[in-house]
Short mmCIF file of C-alpha atoms in Angstrom, two decimals:
data_model
loop_
_atom_site.label_atom_id
_atom_site.label_comp_id
_atom_site.label_asym_id
_atom_site.label_seq_id
_atom_site.Cartn_x
_atom_site.Cartn_y
_atom_site.Cartn_z
CA UNK A 1 101.56 104.81 96.78
CA UNK A 2 104.22 105.14 99.43
CA UNK A 3 105.21 108.64 100.50
CA UNK A 4 106.95 110.61 103.23
CA UNK A 5 105.99 114.05 104.49
CA UNK A 6 108.40 116.15 106.53
CA UNK A 7 107.86 119.44 108.26
CA UNK A 8 108.89 122.45 106.21
CA UNK A 9 112.11 124.15 107.18
CA UNK A 10 114.31 125.83 107.86
CA UNK A 11 114.41 125.12 111.57
CA UNK A 12 116.53 127.64 113.44
CA UNK A 13 117.58 126.90 117.03
CA UNK A 14 120.03 128.09 119.62
CA UNK A 15 122.66 125.70 120.93
CA UNK A 16 121.33 123.33 123.63
CA UNK A 17 117.72 123.75 122.50
CA UNK A 18 115.39 120.77 122.06
CA UNK A 19 114.84 119.58 118.50
CA UNK A 20 111.84 117.92 116.92
CA UNK A 21 111.52 117.34 113.19
CA UNK A 22 108.19 115.81 112.26
CA UNK A 23 107.88 112.98 109.75
CA UNK A 24 104.75 111.11 108.73
CA UNK A 25 104.41 108.41 106.12
CA UNK A 26 101.95 106.61 103.91
CA UNK A 27 102.81 103.05 103.03
CA UNK A 28 101.40 99.64 102.23
CA UNK A 29 102.58 96.80 104.37
CA UNK A 30 105.23 97.32 107.00
CA UNK A 31 107.99 99.64 105.86
CA UNK A 32 111.31 100.27 107.50
CA UNK A 33 111.91 103.90 108.43
CA UNK A 34 115.10 105.93 108.34
CA UNK A 35 116.59 109.29 109.08
CA UNK A 36 119.49 110.45 106.97
CA UNK A 37 121.62 113.55 107.49
CA UNK A 38 123.43 115.59 104.86
CA UNK A 39 126.15 117.96 106.03
CA UNK A 40 127.09 120.86 103.74
CA UNK A 41 128.87 119.69 100.61
CA UNK A 42 128.55 116.01 101.43
CA UNK A 43 126.42 113.00 100.55
CA UNK A 44 123.81 111.45 102.82
CA UNK A 45 124.68 109.51 105.95
CA UNK A 46 122.37 107.09 107.70
CA UNK A 47 121.60 108.58 111.11
CA UNK A 48 119.22 105.99 112.54
CA UNK A 49 116.62 103.43 111.54
CA UNK A 50 113.68 101.40 112.83
CA UNK A 51 112.39 98.27 111.17
CA UNK A 52 109.14 97.54 113.02
CA UNK A 53 106.45 99.25 115.04
CA UNK A 54 107.49 100.64 118.44
CA UNK A 55 111.20 100.29 117.61
CA UNK A 56 113.30 103.24 118.69
CA UNK A 57 116.30 104.15 116.59
CA UNK A 58 119.03 106.21 118.22
CA UNK A 59 122.45 107.59 117.32
CA UNK A 60 124.59 110.58 118.34
CA UNK A 61 121.92 111.76 120.77
CA UNK A 62 119.16 111.67 118.15
CA UNK A 63 116.13 109.42 118.62
CA UNK A 64 113.04 108.46 116.64
CA UNK A 65 110.26 105.99 117.47
CA UNK A 66 108.32 104.06 114.83
CA UNK A 67 104.65 104.82 115.61
CA UNK A 68 102.38 102.70 113.47
CA UNK A 69 99.18 104.05 115.01
CA UNK A 70 100.06 107.61 113.98
CA UNK A 71 102.23 106.62 110.96
CA UNK A 72 104.98 108.83 112.29
CA UNK A 73 108.74 108.76 112.85
CA UNK A 74 109.61 112.10 114.42
CA UNK A 75 113.28 112.93 114.99
CA UNK A 76 114.25 114.36 118.40
CA UNK A 77 117.38 115.53 120.18
CA UNK A 78 117.47 116.90 123.67
CA UNK A 79 120.28 119.42 123.20
CA UNK A 80 121.46 120.43 119.74
CA UNK A 81 124.94 121.64 118.88
CA UNK A 82 126.21 123.92 116.15
CA UNK A 83 127.72 120.85 114.50
CA UNK A 84 124.21 119.40 114.04
CA UNK A 85 123.47 122.04 111.41
CA UNK A 86 122.59 120.02 108.31
CA UNK A 87 119.69 118.82 106.18
CA UNK A 88 117.72 115.91 107.63
CA UNK A 89 115.79 113.47 105.44
CA UNK A 90 113.14 111.02 106.54
CA UNK A 91 112.79 107.93 104.33
CA UNK A 92 110.99 104.63 104.08
CA UNK A 93 111.47 101.35 102.30
CA UNK A 94 109.30 98.35 101.74
CA UNK A 95 111.25 95.36 103.08
CA UNK A 96 109.48 93.03 100.67
CA UNK A 97 110.31 95.33 97.76
CA UNK A 98 107.17 94.01 96.19
CA UNK A 99 106.62 97.29 94.43
CA UNK A 100 110.21 97.36 93.27
CA UNK A 101 110.78 100.76 94.76
CA UNK A 102 113.97 102.14 96.21
CA UNK A 103 114.08 104.26 99.35
CA UNK A 104 111.49 107.03 99.26
CA UNK A 105 112.66 110.30 100.78
CA UNK A 106 110.93 113.30 102.21
CA UNK A 107 111.93 116.71 100.89
CA UNK A 108 114.36 117.33 103.72
CA UNK A 109 114.39 119.75 106.62
CA UNK A 110 117.23 122.23 107.03
CA UNK A 111 118.42 122.70 110.61
CA UNK A 112 120.52 125.71 111.52
CA UNK A 113 121.93 125.91 115.05
CA UNK A 114 123.56 129.09 116.32
CA UNK A 115 125.84 129.52 119.30
CA UNK B 1 136.44 99.29 104.18
CA UNK B 2 136.13 101.72 101.29
CA UNK B 3 132.80 103.48 101.00
CA UNK B 4 130.79 104.24 97.91
CA UNK B 5 132.97 106.24 95.55
CA UNK B 6 131.73 108.51 92.80
CA UNK B 7 133.59 110.27 90.03
CA UNK B 8 134.06 112.94 89.03
CA UNK B 9 133.23 115.12 92.03
CA UNK B 10 132.39 118.16 89.94
CA UNK B 11 131.94 118.88 86.27
CA UNK B 12 130.62 121.58 84.03
CA UNK B 13 128.94 120.79 80.72
CA UNK B 14 127.28 122.77 77.99
CA UNK B 15 123.63 122.36 77.13
CA UNK B 16 123.16 119.60 74.54
CA UNK B 17 126.27 117.67 75.55
CA UNK B 18 126.38 114.20 77.02
CA UNK B 19 127.82 113.19 80.40
CA UNK B 20 128.77 109.95 82.15
CA UNK B 21 128.93 109.65 85.90
CA UNK B 22 130.52 106.69 87.66
CA UNK B 23 129.89 104.88 90.90
CA UNK B 24 131.74 102.09 92.70
CA UNK B 25 129.71 100.38 95.42
CA UNK B 26 130.95 99.01 98.69
CA UNK B 27 132.61 95.65 98.23
CA UNK B 28 129.96 92.92 98.45
CA UNK B 29 127.08 95.24 97.62
CA UNK B 30 125.27 94.24 94.46
CA UNK B 31 122.55 96.91 94.32
CA UNK B 32 123.26 100.42 93.11
CA UNK B 33 120.82 103.32 93.22
CA UNK B 34 121.01 106.71 91.56
CA UNK B 35 119.27 109.82 92.87
CA UNK B 36 119.11 113.38 91.60
CA UNK B 37 119.17 116.19 94.15
CA UNK B 38 118.26 119.40 92.41
CA UNK B 39 118.03 122.65 94.33
CA UNK B 40 114.70 122.90 96.08
CA UNK B 41 113.42 119.55 94.83
CA UNK B 42 114.76 117.11 97.40
CA UNK B 43 115.93 113.64 96.38
CA UNK B 44 114.41 112.19 93.24
CA UNK B 45 114.87 108.49 92.52
CA UNK B 46 116.45 107.87 89.12
CA UNK B 47 117.51 104.25 88.69
CA UNK B 48 118.05 101.02 90.59
CA UNK B 49 120.40 98.28 89.40
CA UNK B 50 120.77 94.89 90.98
CA UNK B 51 122.88 91.97 89.78
CA UNK B 52 123.55 93.74 86.51
CA UNK B 53 119.94 94.45 85.63
CA UNK B 54 117.80 97.56 85.81
CA UNK B 55 115.14 96.84 88.44
CA UNK B 56 113.28 100.11 88.45
CA UNK B 57 113.49 103.67 87.22
CA UNK B 58 111.97 106.88 88.42
CA UNK B 59 109.96 109.42 86.48
CA UNK B 60 112.77 110.70 84.26
CA UNK B 61 112.98 110.93 80.46
CA UNK B 62 114.79 108.22 78.46
CA UNK B 63 117.84 110.45 77.98
CA UNK B 64 118.72 109.40 81.52
CA UNK B 65 120.10 105.89 81.32
CA UNK B 66 122.71 103.71 82.89
CA UNK B 67 124.14 100.30 83.35
CA UNK B 68 125.76 98.07 85.90
CA UNK B 69 128.91 96.15 85.19
CA UNK B 70 129.85 92.59 86.27
CA UNK B 71 131.89 94.05 89.15
CA UNK B 72 128.69 95.88 90.24
CA UNK B 73 130.04 99.33 89.50
CA UNK B 74 127.63 101.54 87.63
CA UNK B 75 127.43 104.39 85.15
CA UNK B 76 124.76 107.02 84.76
CA UNK B 77 124.52 108.60 81.32
CA UNK B 78 122.64 111.75 80.55
CA UNK B 79 122.23 112.77 76.91
CA UNK B 80 121.19 116.10 75.45
CA UNK B 81 121.85 117.95 78.68
CA UNK B 82 119.41 120.65 79.69
CA UNK B 83 119.94 123.49 82.14
CA UNK B 84 117.56 121.86 84.64
CA UNK B 85 119.80 118.80 84.79
CA UNK B 86 122.13 120.82 86.99
CA UNK B 87 122.08 118.96 90.29
CA UNK B 88 123.97 116.78 92.73
CA UNK B 89 123.81 113.16 91.54
CA UNK B 90 124.04 110.70 94.38
CA UNK B 91 124.83 107.03 94.14
CA UNK B 92 124.07 104.55 96.92
CA UNK B 93 124.65 100.84 97.36
CA UNK B 94 123.29 97.98 99.43
CA UNK B 95 123.50 94.20 99.50
CA UNK B 96 120.87 92.50 97.35
CA UNK B 97 117.51 92.32 99.07
CA UNK B 98 118.74 94.39 102.01
CA UNK B 99 116.25 97.14 102.67
CA UNK B 100 117.68 98.37 105.93
CA UNK B 101 119.38 101.43 104.62
CA UNK B 102 121.72 102.41 101.88
CA UNK B 103 125.25 103.77 101.96
CA UNK B 104 125.63 106.91 99.89
CA UNK B 105 128.59 108.35 98.07
CA UNK B 106 129.48 112.02 98.25
CA UNK B 107 127.92 112.73 94.90
CA UNK B 108 128.82 114.36 91.60
CA UNK B 109 127.94 118.02 91.21
CA UNK B 110 126.89 118.62 87.60
CA UNK B 111 126.48 122.15 86.31
CA UNK B 112 124.98 122.67 82.86
CA UNK B 113 125.60 126.07 81.29
#
């Protein structure tokens, strides 16, 4: 079945450090891939997405490239800020919804950035 | 444009009681999804409604149920509450057949004591 695996957290960084959060997936067909962010006490917000191989999603300085050959969608940011402290979720969906599944999420990675 | 709204934001229930959570999707969205986010367990898919029908459910017991109304709003009902039902319940919506991301509400924090 479809699944998403994220690196275990927490990830602790100093302000302006480089961020990578690894995400790999297992899926049939050609899923769309997403990164969501959850700030403390809030729901999830869509951060970026990619719908086909080699697409690069980007938003707010974050980037992720859909790598079909390595089944990966790693999240990167060149210089993190304290305000980026949150939980980050990688997710996938089957555009055809043939399996009738909703978005499948990884377990989340907590990022803590200190000044 | 109003986002996905959920009510109530917080509630406390006693073990064995029943609870109803509500979700209003973004205008024009016909699919509603419910997720449970329990501490340490990530996001677990509960239910998916589309055009008034249940399309899929996750691996939860039958005491978790719900429905979708003609205006596409949705309710999640949990009967015979157990302590482990304490969690943040998140609702999301999307247009029918639109797999390119959901919009989430802020959630309902349920505490069972």
